[in-house]
Short mmCIF file of C-alpha atoms and ligand atoms in Angstrom, two decimals:
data_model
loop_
_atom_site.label_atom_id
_atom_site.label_comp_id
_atom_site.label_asym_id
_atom_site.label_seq_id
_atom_site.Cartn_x
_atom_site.Cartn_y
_atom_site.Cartn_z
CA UNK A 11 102.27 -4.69 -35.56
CA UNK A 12 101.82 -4.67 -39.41
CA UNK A 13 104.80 -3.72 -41.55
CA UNK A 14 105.19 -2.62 -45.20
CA UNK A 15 108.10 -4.80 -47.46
CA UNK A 16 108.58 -2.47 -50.27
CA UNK A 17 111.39 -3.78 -53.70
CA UNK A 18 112.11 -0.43 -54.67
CA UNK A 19 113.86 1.20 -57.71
CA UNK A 20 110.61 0.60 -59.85
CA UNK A 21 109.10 3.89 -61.46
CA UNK A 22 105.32 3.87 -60.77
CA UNK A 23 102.75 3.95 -63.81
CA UNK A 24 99.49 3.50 -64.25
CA UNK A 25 95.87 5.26 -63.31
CA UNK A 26 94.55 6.12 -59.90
CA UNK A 27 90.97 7.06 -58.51
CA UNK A 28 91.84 9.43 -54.91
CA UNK A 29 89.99 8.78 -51.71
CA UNK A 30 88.04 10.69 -49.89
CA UNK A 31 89.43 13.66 -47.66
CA UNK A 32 90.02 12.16 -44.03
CA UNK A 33 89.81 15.76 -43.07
CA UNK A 34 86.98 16.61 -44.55
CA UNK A 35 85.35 14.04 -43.27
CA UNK A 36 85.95 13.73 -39.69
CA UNK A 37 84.35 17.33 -38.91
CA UNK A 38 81.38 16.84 -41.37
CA UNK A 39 80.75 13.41 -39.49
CA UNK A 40 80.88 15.16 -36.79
CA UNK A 41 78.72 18.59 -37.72
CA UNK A 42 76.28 15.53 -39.01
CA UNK A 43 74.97 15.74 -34.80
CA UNK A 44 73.74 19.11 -35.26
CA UNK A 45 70.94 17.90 -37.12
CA UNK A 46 68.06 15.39 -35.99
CA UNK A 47 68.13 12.20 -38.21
CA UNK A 48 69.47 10.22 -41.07
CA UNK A 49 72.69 12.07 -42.94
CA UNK A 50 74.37 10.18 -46.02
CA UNK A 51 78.08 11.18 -46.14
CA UNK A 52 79.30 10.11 -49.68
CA UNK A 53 83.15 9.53 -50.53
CA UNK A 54 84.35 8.97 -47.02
CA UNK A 55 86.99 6.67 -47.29
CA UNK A 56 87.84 3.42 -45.12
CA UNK A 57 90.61 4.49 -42.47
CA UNK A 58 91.37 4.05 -38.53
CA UNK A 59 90.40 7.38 -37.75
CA UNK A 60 86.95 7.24 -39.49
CA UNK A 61 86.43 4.46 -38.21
CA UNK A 62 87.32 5.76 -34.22
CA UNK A 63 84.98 8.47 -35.38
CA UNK A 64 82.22 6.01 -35.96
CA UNK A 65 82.86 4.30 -32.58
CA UNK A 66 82.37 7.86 -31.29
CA UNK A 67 79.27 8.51 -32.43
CA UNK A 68 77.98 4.78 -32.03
CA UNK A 69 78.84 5.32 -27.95
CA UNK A 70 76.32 9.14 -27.99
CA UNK A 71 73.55 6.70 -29.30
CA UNK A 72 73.74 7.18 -33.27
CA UNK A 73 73.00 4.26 -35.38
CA UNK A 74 75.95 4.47 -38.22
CA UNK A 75 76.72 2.39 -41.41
CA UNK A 76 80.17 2.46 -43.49
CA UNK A 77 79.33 0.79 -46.62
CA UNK A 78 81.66 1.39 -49.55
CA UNK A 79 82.69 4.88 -49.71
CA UNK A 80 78.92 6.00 -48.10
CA UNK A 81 78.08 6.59 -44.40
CA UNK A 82 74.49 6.54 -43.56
CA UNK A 83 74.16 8.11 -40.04
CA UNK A 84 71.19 7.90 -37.98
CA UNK A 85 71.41 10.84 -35.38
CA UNK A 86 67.61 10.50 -33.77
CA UNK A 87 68.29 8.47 -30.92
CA UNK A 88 71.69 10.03 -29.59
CA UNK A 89 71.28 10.16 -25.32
CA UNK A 90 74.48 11.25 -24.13
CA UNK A 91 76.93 14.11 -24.79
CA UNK A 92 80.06 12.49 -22.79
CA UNK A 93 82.71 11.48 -25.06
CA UNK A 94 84.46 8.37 -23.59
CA UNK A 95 87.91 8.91 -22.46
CA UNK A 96 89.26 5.79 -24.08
CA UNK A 97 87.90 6.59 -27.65
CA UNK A 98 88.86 10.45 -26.99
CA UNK A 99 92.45 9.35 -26.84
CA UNK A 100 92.60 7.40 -30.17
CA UNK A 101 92.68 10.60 -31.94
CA UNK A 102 92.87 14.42 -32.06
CA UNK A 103 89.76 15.08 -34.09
CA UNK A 104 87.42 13.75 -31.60
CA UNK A 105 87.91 17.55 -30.14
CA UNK A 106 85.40 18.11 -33.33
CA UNK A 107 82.42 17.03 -30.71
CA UNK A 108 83.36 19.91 -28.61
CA UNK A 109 81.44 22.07 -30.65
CA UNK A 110 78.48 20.14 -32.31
CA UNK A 111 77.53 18.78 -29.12
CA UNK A 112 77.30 21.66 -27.12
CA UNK A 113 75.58 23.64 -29.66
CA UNK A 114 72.63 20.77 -30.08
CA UNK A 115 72.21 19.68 -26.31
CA UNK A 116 73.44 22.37 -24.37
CA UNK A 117 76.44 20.18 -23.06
CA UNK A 118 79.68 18.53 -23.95
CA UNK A 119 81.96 16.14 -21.90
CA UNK A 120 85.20 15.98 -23.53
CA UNK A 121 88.73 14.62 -23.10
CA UNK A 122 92.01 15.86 -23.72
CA UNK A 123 92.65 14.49 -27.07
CA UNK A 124 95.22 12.21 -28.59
CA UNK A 125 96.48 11.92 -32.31
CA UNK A 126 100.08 11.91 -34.11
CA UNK A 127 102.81 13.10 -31.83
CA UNK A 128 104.21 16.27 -34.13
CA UNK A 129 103.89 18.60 -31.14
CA UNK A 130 102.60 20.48 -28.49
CA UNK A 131 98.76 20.44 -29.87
CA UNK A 132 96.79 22.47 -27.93
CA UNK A 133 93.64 23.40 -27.47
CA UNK A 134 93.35 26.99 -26.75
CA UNK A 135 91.97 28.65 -29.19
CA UNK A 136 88.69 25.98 -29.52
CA UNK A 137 87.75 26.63 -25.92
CA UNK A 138 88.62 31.16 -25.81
CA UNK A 139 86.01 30.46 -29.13
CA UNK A 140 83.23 28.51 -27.61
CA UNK A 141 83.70 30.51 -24.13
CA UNK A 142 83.17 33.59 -26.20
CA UNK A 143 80.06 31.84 -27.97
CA UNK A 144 78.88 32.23 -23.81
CA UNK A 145 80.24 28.59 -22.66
CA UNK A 146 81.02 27.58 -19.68
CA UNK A 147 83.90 25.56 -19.26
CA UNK A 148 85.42 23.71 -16.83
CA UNK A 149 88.55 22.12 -16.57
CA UNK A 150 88.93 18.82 -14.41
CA UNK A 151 92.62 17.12 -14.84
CA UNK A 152 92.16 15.72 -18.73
CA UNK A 153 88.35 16.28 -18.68
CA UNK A 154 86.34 19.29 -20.30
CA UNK A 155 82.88 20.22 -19.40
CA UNK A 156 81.25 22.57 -21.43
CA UNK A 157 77.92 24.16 -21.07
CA UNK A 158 75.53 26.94 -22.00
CA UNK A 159 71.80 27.23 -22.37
CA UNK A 160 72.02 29.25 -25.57
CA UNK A 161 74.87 29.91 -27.65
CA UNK A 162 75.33 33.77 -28.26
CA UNK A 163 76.80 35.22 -31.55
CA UNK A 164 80.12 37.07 -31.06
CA UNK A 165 83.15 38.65 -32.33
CA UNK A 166 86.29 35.79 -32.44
CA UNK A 167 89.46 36.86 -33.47
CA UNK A 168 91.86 33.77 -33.96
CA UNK A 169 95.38 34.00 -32.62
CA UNK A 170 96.64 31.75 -35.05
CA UNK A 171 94.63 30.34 -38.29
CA UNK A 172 93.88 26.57 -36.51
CA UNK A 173 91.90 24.43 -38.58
CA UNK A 174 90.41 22.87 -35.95
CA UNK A 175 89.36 25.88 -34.36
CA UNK A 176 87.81 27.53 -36.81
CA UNK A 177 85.65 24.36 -37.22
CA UNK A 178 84.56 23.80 -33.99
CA UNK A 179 83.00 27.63 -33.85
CA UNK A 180 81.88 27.50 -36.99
CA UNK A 181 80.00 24.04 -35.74
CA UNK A 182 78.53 25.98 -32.47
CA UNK A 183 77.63 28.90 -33.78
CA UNK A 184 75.56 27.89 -36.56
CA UNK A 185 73.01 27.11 -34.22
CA UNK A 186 73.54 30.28 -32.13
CA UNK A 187 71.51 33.07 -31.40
CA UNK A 188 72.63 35.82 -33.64
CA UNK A 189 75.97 36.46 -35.86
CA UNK A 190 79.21 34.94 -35.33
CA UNK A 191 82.33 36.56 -37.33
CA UNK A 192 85.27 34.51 -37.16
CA UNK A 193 88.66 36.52 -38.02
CA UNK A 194 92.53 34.90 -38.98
CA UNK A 195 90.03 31.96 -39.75
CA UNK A 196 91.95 28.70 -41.50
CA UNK A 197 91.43 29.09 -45.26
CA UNK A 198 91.98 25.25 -45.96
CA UNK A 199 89.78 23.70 -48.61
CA UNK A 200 88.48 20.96 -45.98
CA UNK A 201 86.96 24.32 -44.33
CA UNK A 202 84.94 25.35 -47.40
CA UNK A 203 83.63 21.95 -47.64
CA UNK A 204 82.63 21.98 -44.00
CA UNK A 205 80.31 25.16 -45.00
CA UNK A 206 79.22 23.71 -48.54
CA UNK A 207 78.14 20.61 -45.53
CA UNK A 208 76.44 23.48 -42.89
CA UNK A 209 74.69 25.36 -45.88
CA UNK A 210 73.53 22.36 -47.45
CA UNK A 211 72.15 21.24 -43.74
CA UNK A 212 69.96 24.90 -43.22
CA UNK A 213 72.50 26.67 -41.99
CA UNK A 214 73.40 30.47 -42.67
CA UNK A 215 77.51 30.71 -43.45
CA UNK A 216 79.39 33.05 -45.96
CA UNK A 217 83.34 33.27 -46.23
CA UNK A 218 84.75 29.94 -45.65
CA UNK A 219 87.92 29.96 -48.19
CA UNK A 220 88.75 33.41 -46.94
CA UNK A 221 89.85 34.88 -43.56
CA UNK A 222 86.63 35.89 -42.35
CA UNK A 223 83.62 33.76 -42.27
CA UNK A 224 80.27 35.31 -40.97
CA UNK A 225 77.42 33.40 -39.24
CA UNK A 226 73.94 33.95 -38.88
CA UNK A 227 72.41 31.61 -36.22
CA UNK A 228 69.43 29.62 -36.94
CA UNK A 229 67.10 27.74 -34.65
CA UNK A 230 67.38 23.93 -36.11
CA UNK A 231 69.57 22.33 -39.09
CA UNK A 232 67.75 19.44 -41.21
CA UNK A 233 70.27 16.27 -41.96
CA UNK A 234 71.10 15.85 -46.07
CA UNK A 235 72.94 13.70 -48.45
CA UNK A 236 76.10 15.53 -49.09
CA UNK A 237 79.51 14.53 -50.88
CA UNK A 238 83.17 14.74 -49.40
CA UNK A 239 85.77 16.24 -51.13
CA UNK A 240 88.75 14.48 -52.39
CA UNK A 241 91.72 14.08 -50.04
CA UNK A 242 94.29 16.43 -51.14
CA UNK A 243 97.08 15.09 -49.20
CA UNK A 244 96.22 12.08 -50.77
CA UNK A 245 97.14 13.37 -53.85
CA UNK A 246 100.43 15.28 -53.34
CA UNK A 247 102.15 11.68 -51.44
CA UNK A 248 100.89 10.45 -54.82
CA UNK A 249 102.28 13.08 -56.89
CA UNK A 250 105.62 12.99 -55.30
CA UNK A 251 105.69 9.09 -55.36
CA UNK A 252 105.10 9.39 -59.18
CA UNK A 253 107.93 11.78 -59.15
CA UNK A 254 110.58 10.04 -57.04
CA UNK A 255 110.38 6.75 -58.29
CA UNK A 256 110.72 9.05 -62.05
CA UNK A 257 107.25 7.47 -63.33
CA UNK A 258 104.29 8.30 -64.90
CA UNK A 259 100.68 8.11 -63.42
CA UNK A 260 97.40 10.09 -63.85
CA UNK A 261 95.20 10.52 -60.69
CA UNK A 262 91.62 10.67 -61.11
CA UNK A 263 89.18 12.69 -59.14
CA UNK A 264 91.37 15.46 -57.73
CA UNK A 265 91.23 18.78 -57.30
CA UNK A 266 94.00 20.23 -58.47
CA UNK A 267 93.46 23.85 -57.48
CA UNK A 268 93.71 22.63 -53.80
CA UNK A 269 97.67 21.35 -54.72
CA UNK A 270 99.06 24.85 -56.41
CA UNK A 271 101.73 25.24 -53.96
CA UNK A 272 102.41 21.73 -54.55
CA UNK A 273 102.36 21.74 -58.15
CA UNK A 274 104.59 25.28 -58.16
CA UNK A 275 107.26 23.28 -56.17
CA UNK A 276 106.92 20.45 -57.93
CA UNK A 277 107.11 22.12 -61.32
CA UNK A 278 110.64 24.02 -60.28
CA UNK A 279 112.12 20.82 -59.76
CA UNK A 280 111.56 19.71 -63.56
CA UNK A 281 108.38 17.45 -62.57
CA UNK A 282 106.10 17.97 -65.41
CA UNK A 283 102.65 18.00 -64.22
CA UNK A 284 99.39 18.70 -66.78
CA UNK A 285 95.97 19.59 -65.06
CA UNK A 286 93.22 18.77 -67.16
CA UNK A 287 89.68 19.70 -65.32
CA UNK A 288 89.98 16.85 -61.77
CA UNK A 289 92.92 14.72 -63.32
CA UNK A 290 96.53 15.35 -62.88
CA UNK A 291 99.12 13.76 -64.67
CA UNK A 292 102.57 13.44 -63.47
CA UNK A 293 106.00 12.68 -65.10
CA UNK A 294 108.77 12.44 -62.97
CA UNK A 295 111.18 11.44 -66.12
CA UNK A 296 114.42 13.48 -64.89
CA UNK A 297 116.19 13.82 -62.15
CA UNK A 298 114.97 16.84 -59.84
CA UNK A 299 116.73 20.00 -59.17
CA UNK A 300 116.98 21.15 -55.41
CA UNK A 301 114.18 23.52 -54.49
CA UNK A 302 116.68 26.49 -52.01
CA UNK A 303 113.46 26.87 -49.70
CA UNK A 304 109.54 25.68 -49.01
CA UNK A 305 108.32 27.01 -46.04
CA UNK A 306 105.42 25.27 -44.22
CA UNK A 307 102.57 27.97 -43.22
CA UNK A 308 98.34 27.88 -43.70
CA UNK A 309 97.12 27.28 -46.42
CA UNK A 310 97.36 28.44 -49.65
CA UNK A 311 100.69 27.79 -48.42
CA UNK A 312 103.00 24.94 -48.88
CA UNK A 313 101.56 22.44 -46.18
CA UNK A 314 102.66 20.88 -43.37
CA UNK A 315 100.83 17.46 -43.90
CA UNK A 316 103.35 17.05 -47.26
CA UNK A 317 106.56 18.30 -46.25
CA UNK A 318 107.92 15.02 -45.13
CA UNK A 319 106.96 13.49 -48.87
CA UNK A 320 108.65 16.22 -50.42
CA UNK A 321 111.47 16.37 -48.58
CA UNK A 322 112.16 12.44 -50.39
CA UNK A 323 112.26 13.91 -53.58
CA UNK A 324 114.47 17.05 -52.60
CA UNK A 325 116.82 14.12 -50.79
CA UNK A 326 117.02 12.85 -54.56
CA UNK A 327 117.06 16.13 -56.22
CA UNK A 328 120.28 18.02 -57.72
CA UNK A 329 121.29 20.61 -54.93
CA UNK A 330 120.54 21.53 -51.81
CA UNK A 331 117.32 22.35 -50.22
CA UNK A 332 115.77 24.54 -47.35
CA UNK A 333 112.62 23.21 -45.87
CA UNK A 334 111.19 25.21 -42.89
CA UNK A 335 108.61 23.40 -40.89
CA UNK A 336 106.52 26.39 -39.02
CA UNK A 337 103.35 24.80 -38.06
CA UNK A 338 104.32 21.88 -35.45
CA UNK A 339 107.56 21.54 -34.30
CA UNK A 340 108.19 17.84 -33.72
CA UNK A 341 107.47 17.17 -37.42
CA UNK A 342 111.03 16.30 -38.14
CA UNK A 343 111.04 12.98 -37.10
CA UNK A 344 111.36 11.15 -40.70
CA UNK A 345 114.83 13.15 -41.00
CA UNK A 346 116.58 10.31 -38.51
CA UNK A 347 114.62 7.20 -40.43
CA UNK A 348 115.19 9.17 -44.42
CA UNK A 349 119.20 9.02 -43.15
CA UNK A 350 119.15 5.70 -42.68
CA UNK A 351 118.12 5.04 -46.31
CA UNK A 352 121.39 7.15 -47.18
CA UNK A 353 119.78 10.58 -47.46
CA UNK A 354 122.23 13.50 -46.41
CA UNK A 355 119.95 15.70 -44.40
CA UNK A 356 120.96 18.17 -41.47
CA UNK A 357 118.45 19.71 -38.93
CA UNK A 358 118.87 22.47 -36.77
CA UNK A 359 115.71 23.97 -35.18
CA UNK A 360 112.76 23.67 -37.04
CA UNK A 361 114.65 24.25 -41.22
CA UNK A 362 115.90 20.85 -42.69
CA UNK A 363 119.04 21.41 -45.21
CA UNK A 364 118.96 18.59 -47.65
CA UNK A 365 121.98 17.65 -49.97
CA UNK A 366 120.62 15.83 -52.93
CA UNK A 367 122.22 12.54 -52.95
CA UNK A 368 121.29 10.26 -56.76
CA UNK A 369 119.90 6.90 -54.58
CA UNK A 370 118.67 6.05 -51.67
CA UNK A 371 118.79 2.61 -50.51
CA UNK A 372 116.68 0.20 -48.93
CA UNK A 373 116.41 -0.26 -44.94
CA UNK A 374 114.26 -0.96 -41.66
CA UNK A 375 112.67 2.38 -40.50
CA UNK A 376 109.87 3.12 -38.68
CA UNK A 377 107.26 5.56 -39.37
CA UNK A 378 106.69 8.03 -36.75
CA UNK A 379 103.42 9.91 -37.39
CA UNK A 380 101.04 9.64 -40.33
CA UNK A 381 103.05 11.66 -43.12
CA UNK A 382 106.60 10.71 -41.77
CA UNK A 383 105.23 7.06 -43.05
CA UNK A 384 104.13 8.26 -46.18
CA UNK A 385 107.73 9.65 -46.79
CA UNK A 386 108.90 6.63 -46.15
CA UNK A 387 107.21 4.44 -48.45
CA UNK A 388 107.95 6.65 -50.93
CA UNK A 389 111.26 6.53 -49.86
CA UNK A 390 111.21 3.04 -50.08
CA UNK A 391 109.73 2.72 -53.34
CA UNK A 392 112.22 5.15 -54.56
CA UNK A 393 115.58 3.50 -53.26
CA UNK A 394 117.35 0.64 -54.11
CA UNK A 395 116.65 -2.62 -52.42
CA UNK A 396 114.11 -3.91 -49.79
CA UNK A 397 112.42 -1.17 -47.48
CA UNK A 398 110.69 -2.61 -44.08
CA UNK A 399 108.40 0.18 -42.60
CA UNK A 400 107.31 -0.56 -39.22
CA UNK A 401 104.47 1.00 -37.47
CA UNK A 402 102.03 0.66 -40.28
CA UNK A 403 99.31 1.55 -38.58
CA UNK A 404 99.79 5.31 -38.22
CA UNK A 405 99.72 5.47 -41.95
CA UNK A 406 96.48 3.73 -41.77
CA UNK A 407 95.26 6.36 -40.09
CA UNK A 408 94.96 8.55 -43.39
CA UNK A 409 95.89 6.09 -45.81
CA UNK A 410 93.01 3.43 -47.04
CA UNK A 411 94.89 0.42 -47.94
CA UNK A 412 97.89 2.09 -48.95
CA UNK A 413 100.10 -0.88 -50.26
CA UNK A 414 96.97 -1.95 -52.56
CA UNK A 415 96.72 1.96 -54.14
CA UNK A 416 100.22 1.79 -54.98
CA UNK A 417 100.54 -1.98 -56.08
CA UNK A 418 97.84 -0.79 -58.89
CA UNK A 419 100.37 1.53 -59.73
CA UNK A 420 103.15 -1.10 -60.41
CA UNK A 421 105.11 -1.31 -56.80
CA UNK A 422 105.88 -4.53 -55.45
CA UNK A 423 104.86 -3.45 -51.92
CA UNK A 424 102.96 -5.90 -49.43
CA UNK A 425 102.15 -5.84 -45.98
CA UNK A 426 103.75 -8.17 -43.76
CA UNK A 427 100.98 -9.37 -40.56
CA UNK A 428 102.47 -10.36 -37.53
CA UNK A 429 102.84 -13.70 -37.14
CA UNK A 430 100.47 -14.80 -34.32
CA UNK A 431 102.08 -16.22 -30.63
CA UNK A 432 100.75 -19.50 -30.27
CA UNK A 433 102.98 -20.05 -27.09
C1 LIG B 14 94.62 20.10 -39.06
C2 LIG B 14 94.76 18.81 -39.84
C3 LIG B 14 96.21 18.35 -39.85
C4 LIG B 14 97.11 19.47 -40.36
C5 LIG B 14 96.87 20.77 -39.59
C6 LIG B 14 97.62 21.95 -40.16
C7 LIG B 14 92.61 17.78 -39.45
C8 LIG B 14 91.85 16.65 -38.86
N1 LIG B 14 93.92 17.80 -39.22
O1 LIG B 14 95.02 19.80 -37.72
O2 LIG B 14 96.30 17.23 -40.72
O3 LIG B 14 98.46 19.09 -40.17
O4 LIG B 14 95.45 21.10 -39.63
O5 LIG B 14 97.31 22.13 -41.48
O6 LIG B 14 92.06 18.59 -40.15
N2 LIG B 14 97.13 25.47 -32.11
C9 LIG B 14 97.12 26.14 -30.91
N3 LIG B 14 95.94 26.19 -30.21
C10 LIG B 14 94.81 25.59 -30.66
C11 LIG B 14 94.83 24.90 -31.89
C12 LIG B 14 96.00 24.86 -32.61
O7 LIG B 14 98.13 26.68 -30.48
O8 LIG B 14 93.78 25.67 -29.96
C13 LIG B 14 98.38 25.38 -32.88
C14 LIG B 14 98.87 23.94 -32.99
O9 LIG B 14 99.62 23.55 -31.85
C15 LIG B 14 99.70 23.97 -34.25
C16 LIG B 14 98.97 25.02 -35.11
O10 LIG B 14 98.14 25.76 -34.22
O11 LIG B 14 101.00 24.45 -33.98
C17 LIG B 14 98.13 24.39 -36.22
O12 LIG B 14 97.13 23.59 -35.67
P1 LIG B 14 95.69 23.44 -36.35
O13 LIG B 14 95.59 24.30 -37.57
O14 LIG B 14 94.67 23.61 -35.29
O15 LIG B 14 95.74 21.93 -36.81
P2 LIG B 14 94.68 20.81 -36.53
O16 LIG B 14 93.31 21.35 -36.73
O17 LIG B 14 95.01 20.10 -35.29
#
C-alpha cells in the first residue's frame, strides 16, 4: 500500500487551481444514463472513485473516456441494468444507479453499497423515495431489485436531509409521470448542480438549494455538455492546510460562497481570509485561537466532510475547543492517529474537546477514511519532523494526486510505493 512521507514545519505558499467536485460528479455521471447518447462532463477530476464510477458504467454497456479533466460518455448502447456486486462494493455512490436506472429502463439490480467506514450508512430513505415514486422493491440478502413500469409523481417527505437521497429521487422522478415534491430535501451545493445538470438535460426541476424541490415529469431527457462545479471540500483541507502550517496561498477557481461556515470559523480563529469573485486567499500568519464549539449538521452548516481538517488547526489553536460530529458517528477515528502526533484531544460520545497544544510532531499514522487522511497530512505538514501516512489510498479516493497539489505549494511531501516482492 502507498504511503505519504511528509518534512513538516514548512508554511505553505504559493497559487492553486481546485479540482473538480467528486460529489458533484459521481451523481451527474450517473444522471448522464437518463439520457440516450453522448454527454461531455467537464472538470471532473482524476480520482479512485470516478474512476470505479467509470468501471460502472463501462460494465451497463456505455462507451466512456476520461481525458484531462473531460468525460465524454457514450450512453446509446447500455444493455443491462444489474450493477455488479464486486464494483457495487468499491464505493457508496454506486447507490446513485438506483435511481437513473430504474427511471430509464424500468429496472435496477443493485447491491448493498460500500464506501468509507464513518458509520452505519443506510439506505432507507432512497428506497421509502423510489417505493413512493410506485417501485417495487425487493430485498434478497445484499441484493436490491427494483422495478416499475412507470414512475408516478408523489409527495416525499425526507426523514432526515440525505444527500444521497434527495438525488436519487430527484434522478427518478424527472422522468416520471407527473410532479414530484421532495420536502427536508439536502440543500448542499453539489445538489443545485445536479439540477443546473437535469435542467440543462430537458428536464423540469425548481428548488434545489432550498428544502423543497418540485418536479414536473417529462417523457425523455436529451444528453449535453455541462460543467462540474468545483470541489468545495477540496478547498476548505486547503484552506486549513494554509492555515496550520501559518502560510500564505491563493486558491483559484473556488466558490467561496459554498465555504461560509468555513470561512466564519476560520475567521474567529484570527485566519485572515479575502474573497475576491472565485479566489480565496488565506493567511494563516498567527497562531489560532480555540473556536468553544462547531457543530457538524446539513449544509449551510459547518460540514461533516471538514471537521477532521479543522479539528488540526483547533489542536494548534490557543484554547480549548468543542467539536460535535452529528451526521455519522464513527467519524472520530483521526482523534486516536492526531494523539499520536502529540495533540491533546478527549472524546466522549460523538463531541471532541481539544486543548490547543503550540506543535505537533511528526509520526506513523494511518488514515482511516477519506477526510481523517486529509487531517493527517495536514497534520503532518503542520508538525515537526517526518509524518508517514499509511493507507493512502482512501485519500485518493477524493484527493487527485494530493502530494503533487501540495508540493506546488512548497511541502516536501512524496509518496512512498511499495517496494515490489520479488520472492
Ligand atoms: C454525502 C457525501 C458525503 C458527506 C455526506 C454528508 C457524496 C457522494 N457523499 O454522503 O461526502 O459526508 O453527504 O454531507 O455526496 N441516512 C439514513 N438513511 C439513508 C441515507 C442516509 O439514515 O437512506 C443517514 C446516514 O446514515 C447519515 C446521514 O443520513 O447519518 C447523512 O447521510 P447522507 O446525507 O445521505 O450522506 P451521503 O449522501 O451518503
Amino acid at each position: 500500500m502507498d504511503k505519504l512521507v511528509i518534512e513538516g514545519g514548512k508554511p505553505l505558499s504559493g497559487t492553486i487551481v481546485i479540482q473538480g467536485a467528486k460529489n458533484a460528479a459521481l451523481p451527474i455521471l450517473a444522471a448522464s444514463l437518463l439520457g440516450d447518447g453522448v454527454s461531455k462532463i467537464e472538470h471532473v477530476p482524476h480520482l479512485l472513485d470516478i474512476e470505479v464510477m467509470l468501471n460502472i458504467l463501462r460494465e451497463l454497456g456505455c462507451r466512456a473516456e476520461h481525458k484531462e479533466d473531460t468525460v465524454v460518455l457514450d450512453t446509446s448502447a447500455v444493455h443491462t441494468s444489474h450493477v455488479p456486486e464486486p464494483l457495487m462494493k468499491l464505493m457508496r455512490s454506486s447507490i446513485f444507479l438506483m435511481g437513473p436506472l430504474l427511471a430509464r429502463f424500468g429496472e435496477a439490480q443493485v447491491y448493498l453499497p460500500g464506501g468509507c467506514a464513518i458509520g452505519e450508512r443506510k439506505i432507507d430513505l432512497h428506497l421509502q423515495g423510489l417505493k413512493a415514486l410506485g417501485a417495487e422493491i425487493e430485498e434478497i440478502g445484499n441484493r436490491i431489485i427494483c422495478r416499475a413500469d412507470k414512475l408516478i409523481g408523489a409527495d416525499i417527505h425526507l426523514g432526515f436531509p440525505s444527500v444521497g437521497a434527495t438525488e436519487n429521487i430527484m434522478m427518478a422522478a424527472v422522468l416520471a409521470d407527473g410532479r414530484t415534491t421532495i420536502s427536508n430535501a439536502a440543500r448542499e451545493p453539489e445538489i443545485t448542480d445536479l439540477q443546473h445538470y437535469l435542467v440543462r438535460m430537458g428536464a423540469k426541476i425548481m428548488g434545489a438549494g432550498t428544502d423543497t424541490i418540485t418536479i414536473e415529469g417529462v417523457n425523455r431527457l436529451t444528453p449535453c455538455r455541462y460543467e462540474v462545479i468545483p470541489d468545495r471540500i477540496v478547498t476548505g483541507t486547503v484552506m486549513v492546510a494554509a492555515a496550520a502550517t501559518r502560510g500564505s496561498v491563493v486558491l483559484q477557481r473556488t466558490q467561496p460562497a459554498h465555504l461560509t461556515s468555513l470561512i466564519h470559523v476560520m475567521r474567529r480563529s484570527g485566519v485572515q481570509i479575502i474573497v475576491d469573485d472565485d479566489i480565496i486567499r488565506v493567511d494563516g500568519l498567527v497562531r489560532p485561537r480555540a473556536i468553544e464549539r462547531i457543530v457538524t449538521a446539513p449544509y449551510p452548516a459547518f460540514p461533516t466532510d471538514l471537521q477532521s481538517q479543522i479539528m488540526v488547526l483547533l489542536a494548534l489553536a490557543d484554547g480549548v475547543s468543542i467539536m460535535k460530529e452529528t451526521i455519522f458517528e464513527g467519524r472520530l477515528k483521526h482523534v486516536d492517529e492526531l494523539s499520536r502526533m502529540g495533540a491533546d484531544i478527549r472524546v466522549d460520545l460523538n463531541a471532541a474537546f481539544i486543548r490547543g497544544v503550540p506543535r505537533l510532531y511528526g509520526a506513523t499514522v494511518e488514515a482511516t477514511d477519506l477526510r481523517a487522511g486529509a487531517a493527517l497530512v495536514i497534520a503532518g505538514l503542520a508538525a515537526q519532523g517526518r509524518t508517514i501516512v499509511e493507507q493512502v489510498h482512501h485519500i485518493d479516493r477524493g484527493y487527485e494526486k494530493i502530494e503533487v497539489m501540495l508540493a506546488k505549494l512548497g511541502a516536501t511531501i512524496s509518496r512512498s510505493l511499495p517496494v515490489p516482492n520479488n520472492s
